[in-house]
Amino acid sequence: MEEGTFEQPSLEKHYYGNCPGCKVDQAKELRKDVSIRNLSYIWMAVLCGTLPVASLFPFVYFMVKDFNIAKTEADISTYAGYVGSSFMLGRALTSIFWGMLSDRYGRKPVIISGIITVVIFNTLFGLSTNLWMAISMRFLLGSLNGLLGPIKAYAAEIFREEKQALGLSNFVAAWGVGLVIGPALGGYLAQPVLKYPHMFPKDSFWDRFPYFLPCFIISAFAFASGIACIWLPETLHNHKSSSESTNSVEALEMESNETNNDKMISASLQETLHNHNGGSIESTINVKALEIGSNEANKDKTIQKDKSIFQNWPLMSSIIVYCVFSLHDVAYQEVFSLWALSPRRLGGLSFTTNVVGYVLAISGIAIIIFQLALYPSVQKAFGPVNLARFAGVLSIPLLQSYPFMTKLSGFTLHLVIIIASILKNILTESIATSLFLLQNRAVEQHQRGAANGFVMTCMSAFKTVGPASGGAI
C-alpha cells in the first residue's frame, strides 16, 4: 500500500479583532513571561475586596461597647458576631448573580462596580452611630460587592496555563495579606484620639467617630484602585466560540493527535483487511464503525464540557472542602482577635489593639514571602490535592496548642503567638490556593464566573455562621 499522507488539522487559533478576550490571548501567545501590570491589577482588586472584611475585627468589640446596647460584657461578643456575619450574609445572597453577570458582560465592569461599593459603604460603616446602622452597612457592603469571584476568574485567565498557579497564588497572597493587614489597620488606626492625642485632639470629628479612620484609609485605597482598574484588560470573549477552550491550544493538540491516531488505525485496518479479504464489504463496514465510534466519543467530550456546574463533580467536591475550611478559617480570624483582646479572667490574653495589629502585620509579610517565592514550587512538587491534605493535617495540632498559650507571658508569649500566627496563615493560604486551582481547572471560561460566584456564595454562607458562632462561643 502506498504511504498514507494524513492532513494535519490546523492548530492556529482564529482571533476576532473586536474581541477583548482574543486580544488577551494574542498577548499571552506573544509574551511568555509574567506581566507585573496584570499582577498589580490582581493585588489592587483583591485588597479592595478583602481589607474591609477583617479590618473591623480588632475594634468591633469596642464599637459595639460604645453603642451601649449590650447588657453584659459577654453580650458584646455576641453582637460583634452579628456585625461580622452581616457582610458574609449579603455576599452569600448575591455572589452567584455577580458571577453570572461577569460571564455575560465581562469581568471588568463587575470588578469596578464592586470597588465603587467598597468606597461608599465602607466609608458609611465607619460613620455608624448604632448597631443597626453598622449591620445594614456591612450587609450592603457584602451584597453589592461582587468583585472577588470575577477577579479570581481573571487571575486564572490572564496568564498562560503554565503560569496559572502563579496567578492564583498571587490572588490568594493578596487575599491573605488583606485579611491580615486589614485587622492591622483596624488595630493601629481605630480610636486615634486615645492613641495619637497629639495629632487628633479630643472633642474633634475623630473623637465623635473613633472608628472612621481605618475605614476611610481603606476607602481611599479603593478609590485609587478603581481609577487604575479603568485600564484593566477584559479577558472574556464576546463571540459565540468563547464557550470553547480558548485559553490554550492543548485541546486542539489533543484533538489533532486523536484524529491522526484514528486515521492511522483506520488506514492500517483497511490495508490489512484488503490484503487478507480482498477488500471485502465487511472490512469497509468495520472501518466505518470504528470511525463512527471515534466521532461519538468526541461528541460525548463536547457534551461533557457544556454540562451544568452542579453536575461537575471535580468542581463540587473542591467547593465542599473549601466551605468546611472557610467556616474554620473565619471562626479562627474573629475568635483570635476577641481571644487576644479579652481579659485574662475570661481566658484571654489582655492584648491591646496595637499588639494584635503587629502580630497580624508580621503574619502578612510571611504570607507574601511564602506565596510569591515558595508556593509555586511546592505546588509543582506535591500537586494541589496532596498539598491541601498535608496543610489540613498540620493545622489540627497547631490549633490545639492555642489554649495552652494563656499560661505564657511577656516576650515568650509574644514570640509564640507570632510563630503560631505565621504557621496558621501559611497553612491556610496553601489550602485555599490549591482548592482555587482545582476549581478553575474544572470549568471552561464561559462557566468560570458563575462557578467562582457559586464558590463565593457557599463560602460566604459558611462564613456567615463562623463570626456569629465564634463570637457567641
mmCIF file of C-alpha atoms in Angstrom, residues 193 198 229 320 336 384 403 450 466:
data_model
loop_
_atom_site.group_PDB
_atom_site.id
_atom_site.type_symbol
_atom_site.label_atom_id
_atom_site.label_comp_id
_atom_site.label_asym_id
_atom_site.label_seq_id
_atom_site.Cartn_x
_atom_site.Cartn_y
_atom_site.Cartn_z
ATOM 1 C CA VAL A 193 -7.774 60.279 69.800
ATOM 2 C CA HIS A 198 -1.001 64.990 69.624
ATOM 3 C CA CYS A 229 -8.733 49.427 37.022
ATOM 4 C CA ILE A 320 -17.465 21.261 49.610
ATOM 5 C CA PHE A 336 -8.290 35.096 67.605
ATOM 6 C CA PRO A 384 -2.667 20.824 44.724
ATOM 7 C CA PRO A 403 -5.339 27.256 74.727
ATOM 8 C CA ALA A 450 -20.648 31.552 37.630
ATOM 9 C CA GLY A 466 -18.454 31.498 61.625
#
